[in-house]
Amino acid sequence: MSDMEPQSSKFRLQEQRQAAAQQQSGQQQAGLEFATAEELLRHDAAQVTPPPTLRQRLHLTLRGQKPVKRRWWHRLFARNPTEP
Amino acid sequence: MASVVETVAPVETPSPTPPATPALEPREFAAVYETYSRPVYYLALRLLGDASEAEDAAHDVFLKVFRHLGEFRGESRLRTWLYRITINHCRNRLQTWQRRHIGTVPDDRVWDNLPSPADSPLRLLETKELGQRIQQTLDALPEEYRLLLLLVADERLSYEQVAELTHQTADAVRGKLHRARRAFAVEFSKTA
């Protein structure tokens, strides 16, 4: 494609490329294949996001709470603190 | 607290956060949330099988984390610690409800005797409703297999860490994983 080409035809070509790319990705999506259950689960996990309300709820809950400070005996006896 | 920050330091890409969402304080806790809210929520979702229950569980898990972050000793990785809290919390919720998997999960030898697509790839023609199919499949498995597959699916956990979380040896994890995969493949094919 030369630089002298009209702008509209550039756009058209770009649109065609995008459409082809979308079609290709659609085909790939339609024919997914996973070697193991874990691969499938990984794919599934990538599609899942925590709801935004989770963060909002946490924010509201934590506003009413102070963080628990590390107690002096935890620092002193760091080898054997109680793990929750 | 410095040890926590160091543990969080090799942070995986945090999930993008909408600008309108409130900030979580203190900073260390916010970093933990950004990094781990996705895996914790996903594990809870697939263990509990319900989005709103998973949200409740994830909320409670991060609340526990907030309260006890100062006690985290850094001997295990933060991810393992978070997963342990999540697993215990989800187990408690499931036990409280007494509503799932009561007498419905077959003996695990069942899958050994079935002609199975386990050695062939899991093929998907339609990604629509994939989540439902996966949930159905996981629900049909014994809890041990379900948990094992979900943990092994997290590539950031080693077999040793999965073993620690499931209270068995790494060799036992490897051994059971084969059976768990087979069971998953059989049950997944039924959902098509």
Short mmCIF file of C-alpha atoms in Angstrom, two decimals, chain B residues 4-5 43 52 86 88 90 121 132 181:
data_model
loop_
_atom_site.label_atom_id
_atom_site.label_comp_id
_atom_site.label_asym_id
_atom_site.label_seq_id
_atom_site.Cartn_x
_atom_site.Cartn_y
_atom_site.Cartn_z
CA VAL B 4 4.84 -9.69 54.33
CA VAL B 5 5.81 -6.93 51.99
CA LEU B 43 -11.15 -21.00 44.55
CA SER B 52 -22.79 -14.81 46.04
CA THR B 86 -9.97 -20.03 52.04
CA ASN B 88 -10.98 -23.97 55.75
CA CYS B 90 -15.28 -22.87 52.50
CA PRO B 121 -7.75 -33.72 25.10
CA GLN B 132 -21.59 -24.01 34.40
CA ARG B 181 -7.95 -35.92 35.88
#
